[in-house]
PDB file of C-alpha atoms and ligand atoms in Angstrom:
ATOM      1  CA  UNK A 219      23.704   1.590  -7.132  1.00  0.00           C
ATOM      2  CA  UNK A 220      23.095   2.673  -3.635  1.00  0.00           C
ATOM      3  CA  UNK A 221      19.027   1.895  -2.543  1.00  0.00           C
ATOM      4  CA  UNK A 222      17.492   3.777   0.205  1.00  0.00           C
ATOM      5  CA  UNK A 223      17.758   7.266   0.320  1.00  0.00           C
ATOM      6  CA  UNK A 224      21.110   7.679   1.177  1.00  0.00           C
ATOM      7  CA  UNK A 225      21.016   4.123   3.872  1.00  0.00           C
ATOM      8  CA  UNK A 226      24.099   2.681   4.630  1.00  0.00           C
ATOM      9  CA  UNK A 227      22.467  -0.662   4.705  1.00  0.00           C
ATOM     10  CA  UNK A 228      19.142  -1.354   3.710  1.00  0.00           C
ATOM     11  CA  UNK A 229      16.676  -4.804   5.085  1.00  0.00           C
ATOM     12  CA  UNK A 230      13.279  -5.284   2.955  1.00  0.00           C
ATOM     13  CA  UNK A 231      11.617  -7.574   4.796  1.00  0.00           C
ATOM     14  CA  UNK A 232       8.558 -10.180   3.403  1.00  0.00           C
ATOM     15  CA  UNK A 233       7.075 -12.804   4.643  1.00  0.00           C
ATOM     16  CA  UNK A 234       6.458 -14.644   1.304  1.00  0.00           C
ATOM     17  CA  UNK A 235      10.104 -15.869  -0.778  1.00  0.00           C
ATOM     18  CA  UNK A 236       7.405 -14.559  -3.687  1.00  0.00           C
ATOM     19  CA  UNK A 237       6.984 -11.005  -3.128  1.00  0.00           C
ATOM     20  CA  UNK A 238      10.958 -11.629  -1.931  1.00  0.00           C
ATOM     21  CA  UNK A 239      12.492 -12.922  -5.112  1.00  0.00           C
ATOM     22  CA  UNK A 240      10.118 -10.277  -7.153  1.00  0.00           C
ATOM     23  CA  UNK A 241      12.106  -7.342  -5.050  1.00  0.00           C
ATOM     24  CA  UNK A 242      14.627  -8.122  -5.316  1.00  0.00           C
ATOM     25  CA  UNK A 243      15.181  -9.299  -8.813  1.00  0.00           C
ATOM     26  CA  UNK A 244      13.241  -5.338  -9.106  1.00  0.00           C
ATOM     27  CA  UNK A 245      16.411  -4.461  -7.347  1.00  0.00           C
ATOM     28  CA  UNK A 246      19.052  -6.435  -8.804  1.00  0.00           C
ATOM     29  CA  UNK A 247      21.925  -3.641  -9.765  1.00  0.00           C
ATOM     30  CA  UNK A 248      21.203  -2.403  -6.535  1.00  0.00           C
ATOM     31  CA  UNK A 249      24.155  -3.247  -2.825  1.00  0.00           C
ATOM     32  CA  UNK A 250      23.009  -2.130  -0.436  1.00  0.00           C
ATOM     33  CA  UNK A 251      20.181  -3.747   0.196  1.00  0.00           C
ATOM     34  CA  UNK A 252      19.547  -7.371   2.081  1.00  0.00           C
ATOM     35  CA  UNK A 253      16.443  -9.372   1.376  1.00  0.00           C
ATOM     36  CA  UNK A 254      14.777 -11.285   4.908  1.00  0.00           C
ATOM     37  CA  UNK A 255      12.009 -13.168   5.096  1.00  0.00           C
ATOM     38  CA  UNK A 256       9.393 -12.165   9.036  1.00  0.00           C
ATOM     39  CA  UNK A 257       6.782 -11.492  10.660  1.00  0.00           C
ATOM     40  CA  UNK A 258       4.691  -7.916  11.250  1.00  0.00           C
ATOM     41  CA  UNK A 259       5.031  -9.511  14.122  1.00  0.00           C
ATOM     42  CA  UNK A 260       7.766 -10.832  14.319  1.00  0.00           C
ATOM     43  CA  UNK A 261      10.443  -9.900  12.728  1.00  0.00           C
ATOM     44  CA  UNK A 262      14.091 -11.920  14.453  1.00  0.00           C
ATOM     45  CA  UNK A 263      15.348  -8.360  14.219  1.00  0.00           C
ATOM     46  CA  UNK A 264      18.212  -7.149  17.921  1.00  0.00           C
ATOM     47  CA  UNK A 265      15.883  -4.694  20.044  1.00  0.00           C
ATOM     48  CA  UNK A 266      17.273  -1.038  19.342  1.00  0.00           C
ATOM     49  CA  UNK A 267      18.988  -2.404  16.013  1.00  0.00           C
ATOM     50  CA  UNK A 268      16.453  -0.231  13.504  1.00  0.00           C
ATOM     51  CA  UNK A 269      17.297   4.108  12.294  1.00  0.00           C
ATOM     52  CA  UNK A 270      14.264   3.473  10.196  1.00  0.00           C
ATOM     53  CA  UNK A 271      11.011   1.334   9.860  1.00  0.00           C
ATOM     54  CA  UNK A 272       8.623   1.590   6.475  1.00  0.00           C
ATOM     55  CA  UNK A 273       5.403  -0.439   7.015  1.00  0.00           C
ATOM     56  CA  UNK A 274       4.131   0.412   3.618  1.00  0.00           C
ATOM     57  CA  UNK A 275       0.212  -1.091   2.212  1.00  0.00           C
ATOM     58  CA  UNK A 276       1.393  -3.507   4.475  1.00  0.00           C
ATOM     59  CA  UNK A 277      -1.488  -3.195   8.124  1.00  0.00           C
ATOM     60  CA  UNK A 278      -4.078  -3.261   6.123  1.00  0.00           C
ATOM     61  CA  UNK A 279      -3.452  -7.134   5.966  1.00  0.00           C
ATOM     62  CA  UNK A 280      -2.859  -7.881  10.015  1.00  0.00           C
ATOM     63  CA  UNK A 281      -6.039  -8.224  12.199  1.00  0.00           C
ATOM     64  CA  UNK A 282      -3.324  -7.154  15.979  1.00  0.00           C
ATOM     65  CA  UNK A 283      -2.287  -3.193  15.345  1.00  0.00           C
ATOM     66  CA  UNK A 284      -0.744  -3.093  18.207  1.00  0.00           C
ATOM     67  CA  UNK A 285       1.515  -6.602  18.055  1.00  0.00           C
ATOM     68  CA  UNK A 286       2.789  -5.357  15.503  1.00  0.00           C
ATOM     69  CA  UNK A 287       3.541  -2.129  16.519  1.00  0.00           C
ATOM     70  CA  UNK A 288       5.185  -3.290  19.583  1.00  0.00           C
ATOM     71  CA  UNK A 289       7.273  -5.647  17.511  1.00  0.00           C
ATOM     72  CA  UNK A 290       8.445  -1.505  15.654  1.00  0.00           C
ATOM     73  CA  UNK A 291       8.574  -0.609  18.952  1.00  0.00           C
ATOM     74  CA  UNK A 292      11.220  -3.064  19.953  1.00  0.00           C
ATOM     75  CA  UNK A 293      13.462  -2.719  17.054  1.00  0.00           C
ATOM     76  CA  UNK A 294      13.862   1.218  17.016  1.00  0.00           C
ATOM     77  CA  UNK A 295      16.819   2.874  18.102  1.00  0.00           C
ATOM     78  CA  UNK A 296      15.390   6.093  20.541  1.00  0.00           C
ATOM     79  CA  UNK A 297      14.086   8.008  19.005  1.00  0.00           C
ATOM     80  CA  UNK A 298      13.964   6.212  15.578  1.00  0.00           C
ATOM     81  CA  UNK A 299      11.163   7.051  13.504  1.00  0.00           C
ATOM     82  CA  UNK A 300       7.846   4.717  12.038  1.00  0.00           C
ATOM     83  CA  UNK A 301       6.626   5.079   8.100  1.00  0.00           C
ATOM     84  CA  UNK A 302       3.763   3.342   7.957  1.00  0.00           C
ATOM     85  CA  UNK A 303       1.879   3.742   4.206  1.00  0.00           C
ATOM     86  CA  UNK A 304      -1.722   2.757   4.211  1.00  0.00           C
ATOM     87  CA  UNK A 305      -5.134   3.808   2.692  1.00  0.00           C
ATOM     88  CA  UNK A 306      -8.495   4.313   4.913  1.00  0.00           C
ATOM     89  CA  UNK A 307     -11.707   4.341   4.726  1.00  0.00           C
ATOM     90  CA  UNK A 308     -11.565   7.373   3.221  1.00  0.00           C
ATOM     91  CA  UNK A 309      -8.949   7.892   0.583  1.00  0.00           C
ATOM     92  CA  UNK A 310     -10.762   3.981  -0.295  1.00  0.00           C
ATOM     93  CA  UNK A 311     -13.828   5.658  -1.491  1.00  0.00           C
ATOM     94  CA  UNK A 312     -12.619   8.910  -3.488  1.00  0.00           C
ATOM     95  CA  UNK A 313     -14.952   9.187  -6.321  1.00  0.00           C
ATOM     96  CA  UNK A 314     -12.441   8.168  -9.863  1.00  0.00           C
ATOM     97  CA  UNK A 315     -11.565  10.755 -11.424  1.00  0.00           C
ATOM     98  CA  UNK A 316      -8.983  11.078 -14.611  1.00  0.00           C
ATOM     99  CA  UNK A 317      -6.317  10.571 -12.123  1.00  0.00           C
ATOM    100  CA  UNK A 318      -7.617   8.069  -9.514  1.00  0.00           C
ATOM    101  CA  UNK A 319      -9.487   5.217 -11.583  1.00  0.00           C
ATOM    102  CA  UNK A 320      -9.318   3.188  -8.377  1.00  0.00           C
ATOM    103  CA  UNK A 321     -12.463   5.255  -7.889  1.00  0.00           C
ATOM    104  CA  UNK A 322     -14.326   3.861 -10.687  1.00  0.00           C
ATOM    105  CA  UNK A 323     -14.160   0.129  -9.594  1.00  0.00           C
ATOM    106  CA  UNK A 324     -16.470   1.370  -6.191  1.00  0.00           C
ATOM    107  CA  UNK A 325     -19.069   3.310  -8.039  1.00  0.00           C
ATOM    108  CA  UNK A 326     -19.379   0.484 -10.992  1.00  0.00           C
ATOM    109  CA  UNK A 327     -19.747  -2.540  -7.495  1.00  0.00           C
ATOM    110  CA  UNK A 328     -20.806  -0.148  -4.408  1.00  0.00           C
ATOM    111  CA  UNK A 329     -19.923  -4.741  -3.167  1.00  0.00           C
ATOM    112  CA  UNK A 330     -16.353  -4.235  -3.770  1.00  0.00           C
ATOM    113  CA  UNK A 331     -16.110  -1.104  -0.676  1.00  0.00           C
ATOM    114  CA  UNK A 332     -18.356  -3.094   1.797  1.00  0.00           C
ATOM    115  CA  UNK A 333     -14.675  -5.256   1.577  1.00  0.00           C
ATOM    116  CA  UNK A 334     -12.980  -2.896   0.764  1.00  0.00           C
ATOM    117  CA  UNK A 335     -13.199  -0.430   3.559  1.00  0.00           C
ATOM    118  CA  UNK A 336     -13.736  -3.705   6.673  1.00  0.00           C
ATOM    119  CA  UNK A 337     -10.431  -4.303   6.039  1.00  0.00           C
ATOM    120  CA  UNK A 338      -8.235  -0.676   6.391  1.00  0.00           C
ATOM    121  CA  UNK A 339      -8.200   1.025   9.474  1.00  0.00           C
ATOM    122  CA  UNK A 340      -8.768   4.533  10.328  1.00  0.00           C
ATOM    123  CA  UNK A 341      -6.836   7.488  11.587  1.00  0.00           C
ATOM    124  CA  UNK A 342      -7.639   7.161  14.497  1.00  0.00           C
ATOM    125  CA  UNK A 343      -7.381   3.757  14.572  1.00  0.00           C
ATOM    126  CA  UNK A 344      -3.881   3.938  13.538  1.00  0.00           C
ATOM    127  CA  UNK A 345      -2.606   7.296  16.266  1.00  0.00           C
ATOM    128  CA  UNK A 346      -3.969   5.587  19.142  1.00  0.00           C
ATOM    129  CA  UNK A 347      -2.268   2.467  18.334  1.00  0.00           C
ATOM    130  CA  UNK A 348       1.018   3.822  18.371  1.00  0.00           C
ATOM    131  CA  UNK A 349       0.333   5.743  22.040  1.00  0.00           C
ATOM    132  CA  UNK A 350      -1.088   2.724  23.506  1.00  0.00           C
ATOM    133  CA  UNK A 351       2.473   0.690  21.882  1.00  0.00           C
ATOM    134  CA  UNK A 352       4.433   4.398  22.970  1.00  0.00           C
ATOM    135  CA  UNK A 353       5.277   5.060  19.343  1.00  0.00           C
ATOM    136  CA  UNK A 354       4.298   9.428  20.024  1.00  0.00           C
ATOM    137  CA  UNK A 355       2.647  10.635  16.132  1.00  0.00           C
ATOM    138  CA  UNK A 356       4.110  13.667  14.542  1.00  0.00           C
ATOM    139  CA  UNK A 357       3.240  13.621  11.234  1.00  0.00           C
ATOM    140  CA  UNK A 358       0.252  12.724   9.562  1.00  0.00           C
ATOM    141  CA  UNK A 359      -0.100  13.749   5.782  1.00  0.00           C
ATOM    142  CA  UNK A 360      -1.895  12.215   2.537  1.00  0.00           C
ATOM    143  CA  UNK A 361      -0.556  11.525  -0.146  1.00  0.00           C
ATOM    144  CA  UNK A 362      -1.874  11.030  -3.740  1.00  0.00           C
ATOM    145  CA  UNK A 363       0.872   8.652  -5.508  1.00  0.00           C
ATOM    146  CA  UNK A 364       2.430   7.536  -9.211  1.00  0.00           C
ATOM    147  CA  UNK A 365       1.316   4.362  -9.959  1.00  0.00           C
ATOM    148  CA  UNK A 366       1.340   4.023 -13.629  1.00  0.00           C
ATOM    149  CA  UNK A 367       1.006   6.639 -16.925  1.00  0.00           C
ATOM    150  CA  UNK A 368      -0.241   4.899 -19.348  1.00  0.00           C
ATOM    151  CA  UNK A 369       0.354   6.030 -22.635  1.00  0.00           C
ATOM    152  CA  UNK A 370      -2.237   4.701 -24.417  1.00  0.00           C
ATOM    153  CA  UNK A 371      -5.634   3.648 -22.473  1.00  0.00           C
ATOM    154  CA  UNK A 372      -5.173   0.342 -23.867  1.00  0.00           C
ATOM    155  CA  UNK A 373      -2.461  -0.384 -21.974  1.00  0.00           C
ATOM    156  CA  UNK A 374      -4.513   0.504 -18.412  1.00  0.00           C
ATOM    157  CA  UNK A 375      -6.919  -1.441 -19.764  1.00  0.00           C
ATOM    158  CA  UNK A 376      -5.080  -4.262 -19.685  1.00  0.00           C
ATOM    159  CA  UNK A 377      -3.066  -4.035 -17.098  1.00  0.00           C
ATOM    160  CA  UNK A 378      -6.814  -3.655 -15.271  1.00  0.00           C
ATOM    161  CA  UNK A 379      -7.315  -7.160 -16.087  1.00  0.00           C
ATOM    162  CA  UNK A 380      -4.329  -8.706 -15.355  1.00  0.00           C
ATOM    163  CA  UNK A 381      -4.295  -6.316 -12.034  1.00  0.00           C
ATOM    164  CA  UNK A 382      -6.970  -9.429 -10.609  1.00  0.00           C
ATOM    165  CA  UNK A 383      -3.664 -11.803  -8.300  1.00  0.00           C
ATOM    166  CA  UNK A 384      -3.860  -9.092  -4.879  1.00  0.00           C
ATOM    167  CA  UNK A 385      -5.816  -5.905  -5.707  1.00  0.00           C
ATOM    168  CA  UNK A 386      -9.604  -5.884  -4.496  1.00  0.00           C
ATOM    169  CA  UNK A 387     -10.444  -7.090  -8.244  1.00  0.00           C
ATOM    170  CA  UNK A 388      -9.755 -10.284  -7.384  1.00  0.00           C
ATOM    171  CA  UNK A 389     -13.130 -10.846  -6.403  1.00  0.00           C
ATOM    172  CA  UNK A 390     -14.558  -9.413  -9.234  1.00  0.00           C
ATOM    173  CA  UNK A 391     -16.216 -12.090 -12.327  1.00  0.00           C
ATOM    174  CA  UNK A 392     -14.489 -12.201 -15.915  1.00  0.00           C
ATOM    175  CA  UNK A 393     -17.558 -11.100 -17.051  1.00  0.00           C
ATOM    176  CA  UNK A 394     -18.253  -8.190 -14.618  1.00  0.00           C
ATOM    177  CA  UNK A 395     -14.277  -6.612 -14.980  1.00  0.00           C
ATOM    178  CA  UNK A 396     -14.605  -6.142 -18.559  1.00  0.00           C
ATOM    179  CA  UNK A 397     -17.570  -4.550 -17.410  1.00  0.00           C
ATOM    180  CA  UNK A 398     -15.519  -2.763 -15.184  1.00  0.00           C
ATOM    181  CA  UNK A 399     -12.802  -2.115 -17.893  1.00  0.00           C
ATOM    182  CA  UNK A 400     -15.567  -0.619 -20.760  1.00  0.00           C
ATOM    183  CA  UNK A 401     -16.782   1.730 -17.723  1.00  0.00           C
ATOM    184  CA  UNK A 402     -13.764   2.869 -16.892  1.00  0.00           C
ATOM    185  CA  UNK A 403     -12.268   3.429 -20.448  1.00  0.00           C
ATOM    186  CA  UNK A 404     -15.800   5.296 -21.523  1.00  0.00           C
ATOM    187  CA  UNK A 405     -14.487   7.815 -18.305  1.00  0.00           C
ATOM    188  CA  UNK A 406     -10.775   8.372 -19.376  1.00  0.00           C
ATOM    189  CA  UNK A 407     -11.139   7.418 -23.244  1.00  0.00           C
ATOM    190  CA  UNK A 408     -10.315  11.407 -24.537  1.00  0.00           C
ATOM    191  CA  UNK A 409      -7.532  12.294 -21.746  1.00  0.00           C
ATOM    192  CA  UNK A 410      -4.074  10.023 -22.979  1.00  0.00           C
ATOM    193  CA  UNK A 411      -1.350   9.552 -21.794  1.00  0.00           C
ATOM    194  CA  UNK A 412      -3.326   8.384 -17.862  1.00  0.00           C
ATOM    195  CA  UNK A 413      -0.901   9.462 -14.702  1.00  0.00           C
ATOM    196  CA  UNK A 414      -3.254   7.063 -12.365  1.00  0.00           C
ATOM    197  CA  UNK A 415      -2.897   7.749  -9.193  1.00  0.00           C
ATOM    198  CA  UNK A 416      -3.529   6.150  -5.753  1.00  0.00           C
ATOM    199  CA  UNK A 417      -4.842   7.576  -2.461  1.00  0.00           C
ATOM    200  CA  UNK A 418      -2.825   6.977   0.106  1.00  0.00           C
ATOM    201  CA  UNK A 419      -2.198   8.298   4.344  1.00  0.00           C
ATOM    202  CA  UNK A 420       0.922   8.148   5.730  1.00  0.00           C
ATOM    203  CA  UNK A 421       2.226   8.235   9.828  1.00  0.00           C
ATOM    204  CA  UNK A 422       5.468   9.405  10.652  1.00  0.00           C
ATOM    205  CA  UNK A 423       5.699   8.121  14.287  1.00  0.00           C
ATOM    206  CA  UNK A 424       9.316   8.531  16.817  1.00  0.00           C
ATOM    207  CA  UNK A 425      10.321   6.003  19.487  1.00  0.00           C
ATOM    208  CA  UNK A 426      10.274   8.266  22.804  1.00  0.00           C
TER     209      UNK A 426
HETATM  210  C1  LIG B 663      -0.483  -5.022  -0.891  1.00  0.00           C
HETATM  211  S1  LIG B 663       1.061  -5.257  -0.831  1.00  0.00           S
HETATM  212  C2  LIG B 663       2.953  -4.654   0.050  1.00  0.00           C
HETATM  213  C3  LIG B 663       4.062  -5.076  -0.314  1.00  0.00           C
HETATM  214  C4  LIG B 663       5.088  -3.853  -0.233  1.00  0.00           C
HETATM  215  N1  LIG B 663       5.113  -3.525   1.133  1.00  0.00           N
HETATM  216  C5  LIG B 663       4.990  -2.333  -1.076  1.00  0.00           C
HETATM  217  O1  LIG B 663       4.426  -1.753   0.321  1.00  0.00           O
HETATM  218  O2  LIG B 663       4.987  -3.177  -2.501  1.00  0.00           O
HETATM  219  C6  LIG B 663       1.749  -6.236   0.647  1.00  0.00           C
HETATM  220  C7  LIG B 663       2.338  -7.012   1.626  1.00  0.00           C
HETATM  221  O3  LIG B 663       2.512  -7.369   2.869  1.00  0.00           O
HETATM  222  C8  LIG B 663       2.945  -9.088   3.158  1.00  0.00           C
HETATM  223  N2  LIG B 663       1.985  -9.475   4.033  1.00  0.00           N
HETATM  224  C9  LIG B 663       1.020  -9.572   4.967  1.00  0.00           C
HETATM  225  N3  LIG B 663       0.874  -9.737   5.628  1.00  0.00           N
HETATM  226  C10 LIG B 663       2.692 -10.332   6.595  1.00  0.00           C
HETATM  227  C11 LIG B 663       2.169 -10.293   8.015  1.00  0.00           C
HETATM  228  N4  LIG B 663       2.187 -11.277   8.135  1.00  0.00           N
HETATM  229  N5  LIG B 663       4.345 -10.499   8.397  1.00  0.00           N
HETATM  230  C12 LIG B 663       5.034 -10.080   6.761  1.00  0.00           C
HETATM  231  N6  LIG B 663       4.607  -9.371   5.747  1.00  0.00           N
HETATM  232  C13 LIG B 663       3.074  -9.507   5.436  1.00  0.00           C
HETATM  233  C14 LIG B 663       2.330  -9.550   1.538  1.00  0.00           C
HETATM  234  O4  LIG B 663       3.450 -10.633   1.656  1.00  0.00           O
HETATM  235  C15 LIG B 663       2.594  -8.029   0.192  1.00  0.00           C
HETATM  236  O5  LIG B 663       3.749  -8.534   0.349  1.00  0.00           O
END
């Protein structure tokens, strides 16, 4: 099987060997992906090598966005596309609903929202940094991505209780997490299956 929406070759990159190992296992029947360790600001790729670069859920980990975008510009071909997917403070601040479960995290624990919003770039910051690094924004899209469909509330509860490692939920004590799960259950209980969606912003830019 081939991955990457028709791409001949895909390079999947992360600076964590653990994450690359998980991704490799997930894609074990795909034959056109190379898994490579690399840093957002130093990808160890040649200049002008890449047609399309996707950075999904990465930029909120990056303190120096300008260096990250300079590196993107360096490795892209002329007219190459740079796609960034992340959450803005507005995406993070949307209220909870029967599909937007994350919103309940912040309704129940407002202390989490400051931390969450602080690590997110605004659309204006992304746009101005793209411009400063010589990349042209051609489109900005808001996008609801299905995270998971939970057939029953119990599946969602187990999922939430195990989501602490790389999630904002690692900020909560075990008791707070249990209380949150109960709060969410009260809000969505009667609506199985639960289609859990997250709101993202996608910026599509082009190398000039
Ligand atoms: C929220 S996860 C997203 C993983 C994956 N990109 C996805 O969309 O599912 C963020 C990832 O960024 C990686 N990461 C964080 N800082 C990085 C950096 N400076 N360079 C490369 N990878 C980085 C982490 O190891 C982690 O796997």
